[in-house]
Structures are given as C-alpha cells and as structure tokens.
Tab-separated table of C-alpha atoms in Angstrom:
chain	number	residue	atom	x	y	z
A	1	GLY	CA	178.797	-33.706	-89.827
A	2	ALA	CA	181.575	-36.186	-90.683
A	3	GLY	CA	183.876	-36.953	-88.070
A	4	VAL	CA	188.260	-38.207	-87.636
A	5	SER	CA	188.567	-41.880	-90.282
A	6	GLN	CA	191.034	-44.165	-90.392
A	7	SER	CA	191.647	-46.747	-92.990
A	8	PRO	CA	191.420	-49.720	-92.378
A	9	SER	CA	190.460	-50.446	-88.942
A	10	ASN	CA	191.978	-54.144	-88.940
A	11	LYS	CA	195.394	-55.047	-90.456
A	12	VAL	CA	197.316	-58.015	-89.877
A	13	THR	CA	200.683	-58.201	-91.027
A	14	GLU	CA	203.447	-60.034	-90.519
A	15	LYS	CA	206.917	-59.471	-89.315
A	16	GLY	CA	209.272	-57.197	-91.872
A	17	LYS	CA	206.122	-56.047	-93.870
A	18	ASP	CA	205.620	-52.414	-93.944
A	19	VAL	CA	202.533	-50.196	-93.710
A	20	GLU	CA	200.121	-48.146	-94.231
A	21	LEU	CA	197.804	-46.360	-92.161
A	22	ARG	CA	195.001	-43.771	-93.353
A	23	CYS	CA	193.476	-40.547	-91.393
A	24	ASP	CA	190.871	-38.359	-92.731
A	25	PRO	CA	190.530	-35.499	-90.570
A	26	ILE	CA	187.429	-33.320	-90.060
A	27	SER	CA	187.110	-30.934	-92.474
A	28	GLY	CA	189.022	-28.025	-91.501
A	29	HIS	CA	190.949	-29.104	-89.174
A	30	THR	CA	194.342	-27.415	-88.946
A	31	ALA	CA	195.899	-30.005	-86.599
A	32	LEU	CA	196.169	-33.642	-86.943
A	33	TYR	CA	198.089	-36.045	-83.652
A	34	TRP	CA	198.641	-39.321	-84.315
A	35	TYR	CA	198.934	-42.176	-81.457
A	36	ARG	CA	199.708	-45.622	-80.334
A	37	GLN	CA	197.443	-46.991	-77.456
A	38	SER	CA	199.224	-50.558	-76.776
A	39	LEU	CA	196.635	-52.486	-74.750
A	40	GLY	CA	195.933	-51.130	-71.645
A	41	GLN	CA	198.174	-48.309	-72.074
A	42	GLY	CA	197.823	-45.063	-71.660
A	43	LEU	CA	198.257	-43.113	-75.351
A	44	GLU	CA	201.279	-42.530	-76.664
A	45	PHE	CA	202.095	-39.327	-78.431
A	46	LEU	CA	203.652	-39.693	-82.226
A	47	ILE	CA	203.816	-37.110	-84.156
A	48	TYR	CA	201.580	-33.225	-84.356
A	49	PHE	CA	200.693	-31.435	-88.069
A	50	GLN	CA	199.606	-28.476	-88.133
A	51	GLY	CA	198.726	-26.209	-91.074
A	52	ASN	CA	202.302	-25.671	-93.057
A	53	SER	CA	204.219	-25.577	-90.512
A	54	ALA	CA	206.974	-28.712	-89.846
A	55	PRO	CA	205.409	-31.642	-87.967
A	56	ASP	CA	206.388	-31.945	-85.272
A	57	LYS	CA	208.398	-35.371	-84.920
A	58	SER	CA	209.551	-36.420	-81.409
A	59	GLY	CA	207.532	-38.384	-80.120
A	60	LEU	CA	208.169	-42.190	-83.041
A	61	PRO	CA	209.705	-44.587	-81.930
A	62	SER	CA	212.362	-45.310	-83.712
A	63	ASP	CA	212.772	-44.104	-88.131
A	64	ARG	CA	210.321	-47.557	-89.224
A	65	PHE	CA	208.752	-45.028	-88.226
A	66	SER	CA	207.233	-41.764	-90.578
A	67	ALA	CA	203.780	-39.654	-90.706
A	68	GLU	CA	202.878	-37.919	-93.685
A	69	ARG	CA	200.243	-34.933	-94.631
A	70	THR	CA	199.225	-34.034	-97.989
A	71	GLY	CA	197.138	-30.870	-98.570
A	72	GLY	CA	197.265	-30.264	-95.418
A	73	SER	CA	194.396	-33.006	-94.773
A	74	VAL	CA	194.510	-36.211	-95.070
A	75	SER	CA	198.170	-38.261	-93.396
A	76	THR	CA	199.410	-41.620	-93.765
A	77	LEU	CA	201.885	-42.966	-90.658
A	78	THR	CA	203.707	-45.366	-92.350
A	79	ILE	CA	205.824	-48.161	-90.322
A	80	GLN	CA	208.499	-49.582	-92.069
A	81	ARG	CA	210.068	-53.512	-91.596
A	82	THR	CA	207.182	-53.791	-88.590
A	83	GLN	CA	207.945	-55.068	-85.638
A	84	GLN	CA	205.681	-57.688	-82.672
A	85	GLU	CA	206.229	-54.457	-80.592
A	86	ASP	CA	205.152	-52.603	-82.986
A	87	SER	CA	201.247	-54.941	-82.280
A	88	ALA	CA	198.804	-51.595	-81.273
A	89	VAL	CA	195.871	-48.546	-81.540
A	90	TYR	CA	197.386	-46.517	-84.198
A	91	LEU	CA	194.863	-43.371	-83.514
A	92	CYS	CA	194.051	-40.231	-84.954
A	93	ALA	CA	193.612	-37.230	-83.689
A	94	SER	CA	192.721	-33.197	-85.107
A	95	SER	CA	191.301	-30.611	-83.728
A	96	LEU	CA	190.686	-27.157	-84.761
A	97	ALA	CA	193.658	-25.232	-84.021
A	98	GLY	CA	197.561	-27.273	-81.871
A	99	SER	CA	198.025	-24.468	-79.512
A	100	TRP	CA	196.453	-25.847	-76.351
A	101	THR	CA	195.880	-22.495	-74.373
A	102	SER	CA	193.884	-22.523	-71.288
A	103	GLY	CA	190.958	-24.378	-72.047
A	104	GLY	CA	192.689	-26.229	-75.879
A	105	THR	CA	190.911	-26.974	-77.795
A	106	GLU	CA	189.102	-30.775	-77.973
A	107	GLN	CA	190.788	-33.688	-80.280
A	108	PHE	CA	188.852	-35.047	-81.814
A	109	PHE	CA	189.438	-38.853	-81.581
A	110	GLY	CA	188.862	-41.685	-85.307
A	111	PRO	CA	188.599	-44.930	-84.840
A	112	GLY	CA	191.977	-46.029	-84.659
A	113	THR	CA	193.700	-49.029	-86.746
A	114	ARG	CA	194.081	-51.902	-84.638
A	115	LEU	CA	196.832	-53.644	-86.509
A	116	THR	CA	198.766	-57.289	-84.690
A	117	VAL	CA	201.964	-57.869	-86.403
A	118	LEU	CA	202.680	-61.758	-86.855
B	1	ARG	CA	208.005	-41.690	-62.015
B	2	LYS	CA	205.598	-41.656	-64.575
B	3	GLU	CA	205.065	-37.572	-65.699
B	4	VAL	CA	201.604	-38.119	-65.549
B	5	GLU	CA	200.450	-41.490	-63.423
B	6	GLN	CA	196.998	-42.812	-62.451
B	7	ASP	CA	195.109	-45.558	-60.903
B	8	PRO	CA	194.976	-48.181	-62.966
B	9	GLY	CA	191.367	-49.247	-61.009
B	10	PRO	CA	188.983	-51.043	-61.329
B	11	PHE	CA	186.827	-49.057	-59.204
B	12	ASN	CA	183.479	-51.426	-59.204
B	13	VAL	CA	180.834	-49.457	-57.446
B	14	PRO	CA	177.522	-49.632	-57.201
B	15	GLU	CA	174.268	-47.814	-59.389
B	16	GLY	CA	173.627	-44.259	-57.033
B	17	ALA	CA	177.446	-44.631	-56.049
B	18	THR	CA	179.963	-41.231	-56.122
B	19	VAL	CA	183.032	-42.267	-57.519
B	20	ALA	CA	185.885	-40.093	-56.871
B	21	PHE	CA	190.057	-40.325	-59.603
B	22	ASN	CA	192.578	-38.464	-58.769
B	23	CYS	CA	195.883	-37.850	-61.204
B	24	THR	CA	199.439	-36.608	-59.543
B	25	TYR	CA	201.257	-34.976	-62.921
B	26	SER	CA	205.004	-34.491	-62.421
B	27	ASN	CA	205.175	-30.544	-65.001
B	28	SER	CA	204.560	-28.432	-61.510
B	29	ALA	CA	203.974	-25.881	-65.171
B	30	SER	CA	201.221	-27.766	-66.897
B	31	GLN	CA	199.144	-25.439	-68.705
B	32	SER	CA	196.563	-27.496	-69.560
B	33	PHE	CA	194.530	-30.342	-67.392
B	34	PHE	CA	191.257	-33.450	-69.885
B	35	TRP	CA	190.052	-35.242	-68.453
B	36	TYR	CA	188.744	-37.405	-71.841
B	37	ARG	CA	186.532	-41.155	-70.880
B	38	GLN	CA	186.825	-44.410	-73.329
B	39	ASP	CA	184.726	-46.898	-73.856
B	40	CYS	CA	185.840	-50.116	-74.053
B	41	ARG	CA	187.602	-51.049	-77.493
B	42	LYS	CA	186.155	-47.487	-77.883
B	43	GLU	CA	188.087	-44.430	-79.180
B	44	PRO	CA	188.713	-40.599	-76.565
B	45	LYS	CA	186.559	-38.357	-76.351
B	46	LEU	CA	186.608	-35.116	-74.234
B	47	LEU	CA	184.549	-34.707	-70.705
B	48	MET	CA	185.731	-31.463	-69.247
B	49	SER	CA	188.503	-29.496	-69.368
B	50	VAL	CA	189.927	-28.618	-65.862
B	51	TYR	CA	189.901	-25.121	-64.897
B	52	SER	CA	192.071	-23.512	-61.345
B	53	SER	CA	189.058	-22.403	-60.477
B	54	GLY	CA	187.159	-26.468	-60.107
B	55	ASN	CA	183.734	-26.751	-62.326
B	56	GLU	CA	180.998	-28.654	-62.602
B	57	ASP	CA	179.442	-30.125	-65.779
B	58	GLY	CA	176.181	-32.646	-63.936
B	59	ARG	CA	177.255	-35.156	-62.624
B	60	PHE	CA	180.730	-34.746	-62.653
B	61	THR	CA	183.254	-32.593	-61.715
B	62	ALA	CA	186.329	-31.534	-62.101
B	63	GLN	CA	188.980	-30.018	-59.378
B	64	LEU	CA	192.952	-29.264	-59.954
B	65	ASN	CA	195.699	-28.689	-57.050
B	66	ARG	CA	197.886	-26.580	-57.705
B	67	ALA	CA	199.964	-26.833	-55.326
B	68	SER	CA	199.723	-30.853	-54.550
B	69	GLN	CA	199.514	-31.244	-58.183
B	70	TYR	CA	196.936	-33.297	-58.847
B	71	ILE	CA	193.272	-32.748	-60.481
B	72	SER	CA	190.258	-35.183	-59.769
B	73	LEU	CA	187.078	-36.297	-61.069
B	74	LEU	CA	184.058	-36.676	-59.881
B	75	ILE	CA	181.174	-38.333	-60.175
B	76	ARG	CA	177.849	-38.318	-58.491
B	77	ASP	CA	174.768	-40.747	-58.830
B	78	SER	CA	177.334	-42.681	-60.743
B	79	LYS	CA	175.074	-44.787	-63.798
B	80	LEU	CA	175.665	-47.703	-66.091
B	81	SER	CA	176.195	-45.582	-68.796
B	82	ASP	CA	179.354	-44.973	-66.894
B	83	SER	CA	181.541	-47.056	-66.238
B	84	ALA	CA	184.113	-46.692	-69.500
B	85	THR	CA	188.160	-46.102	-68.884
B	86	TYR	CA	188.738	-41.943	-67.888
B	87	LEU	CA	192.143	-40.270	-68.990
B	88	CYS	CA	194.034	-37.541	-67.553
B	89	VAL	CA	195.373	-35.551	-70.240
B	90	VAL	CA	198.250	-32.683	-69.565
B	91	ASN	CA	199.672	-30.154	-70.801
B	92	GLY	CA	202.726	-29.694	-70.396
B	93	TYR	CA	203.314	-26.733	-73.044
B	94	SER	CA	201.578	-25.095	-76.174
B	95	SER	CA	202.827	-27.742	-77.973
B	96	ALA	CA	201.487	-30.809	-78.694
B	97	SER	CA	204.633	-32.795	-78.058
B	98	LYS	CA	203.646	-32.594	-74.209
B	99	ILE	CA	200.679	-33.761	-74.555
B	100	ILE	CA	200.332	-36.753	-71.703
B	101	PHE	CA	197.394	-39.278	-71.489
B	102	GLY	CA	197.792	-40.758	-68.578
B	103	SER	CA	197.733	-44.943	-68.827
B	104	GLY	CA	193.373	-43.398	-67.343
B	105	THR	CA	191.532	-45.465	-64.603
B	106	ARG	CA	188.346	-48.434	-65.185
B	107	LEU	CA	185.304	-47.198	-63.354
B	108	SER	CA	182.953	-50.042	-63.741
B	109	ILE	CA	179.139	-49.856	-62.700
B	110	ARG	CA	177.156	-52.330	-60.977
B	111	PRO	CA	173.813	-52.129	-60.677
C-alpha cells in the first residue's frame, strides 16, 4: 500500500518568505508527527497530532512555525518569515496509534522535504 | 548533557566483522527503546524495538541495560548493505513529545 508522502520534495525560498509543507499519512493512521533534521544531526521533534485531540506543539521552535491537520488526515506545516537557520529536512511520520507503551508502535516516515532558505 | 547520546562514528569495518554501538540516555524513567536505520538522504526506518530481556533479529541483537542507562546494538557478520546511520530512539513517557532521537552512529562496511 501507499506509504507516507510529502510535498514538495525540495523547496528553495528566500529569507522572509512563507512556506507550506504537506504530509499525507498512511490511510488509517491516527498519529502524525513532524520532525526536523539538520545536516548530520538527529531528529528534532516539532509537533504531534493524535486523532481529534489537541496537538502537542511543544517542539515548535518559535511562533513562526504552525501546523494543521485537516479531517484527521493530511497535515500542513507552515513556516512564516523563513530564516536561514530553518534550512533542514522536514520529516513527517505516521503511526497506527500514538501510545508508546512497551514495545511501542512503529513510525513510518515520509521521504521528507528539503528546505533551503537563501 | 544530551538526553540521548550516541558515538557519531564513523565506524569503518570490513565485511563479515562484528560491530557494536551503544546509546546512553539520561532519563531513568524512559520506557521504550528502539533502533532505527537511516540510509544516506533517506528517511529513517524501524530496525528493531529493544526489550528488557534483550532481543535478536537475525544478525542483529539489541540489549537494554537499565542500571547503566544504555542500549546497545550488535551486528554480526556485517554486510555491505548494513552501511547506514543507526539512530537510537528513547521514549521517556507515554507522550510523543518525549520521544528523543539520537544523532546517529554512522557505519560503513568495506569489502
């Protein structure tokens, strides 16, 4: 079946512009995560959606970052007034459930959007 | 101190060798542990979960040491295709925001 898809795959923008990144999770997955990965670094948690619950936004680095998930499916991450330090790969993942009990539930990642802010 | 620390490597070993990496974590309340694999310029994929009693999947063995707060990954009879970055993942609570990814250990297998 189809995996997690993200668009665009690459985005080059100028400092100060707004960008929107899209994530289509696997059908039926209730949990959706956004991460950011800078070159040679680990994944930085940004935001988490679980079903109809209020999202966990605790990882968003500033108020320039926001995300929505419409209808419990597609999610959009928006970065306003982009800065050069926003340059990174933005990864979206989904899982069947968000409860990380013993054993956990596997996160399936999309291919990412590589954002370059000039 | 980082919440999850890994030796960044790179580990450069010959094909057929056995290689092991550790990952230390700072939160003693951490509950769930995983190893993910990430190929160059690709997304991470789950390699294996790590269970308290240790677990094995083919050539891969994962172990958890709660007393010393580290997890390990052992790869036996390494293959060229094992070349990748291995990410340690630790969850401190039943909350996605406490899922911490390590920076990864880069492994390169040479012929």
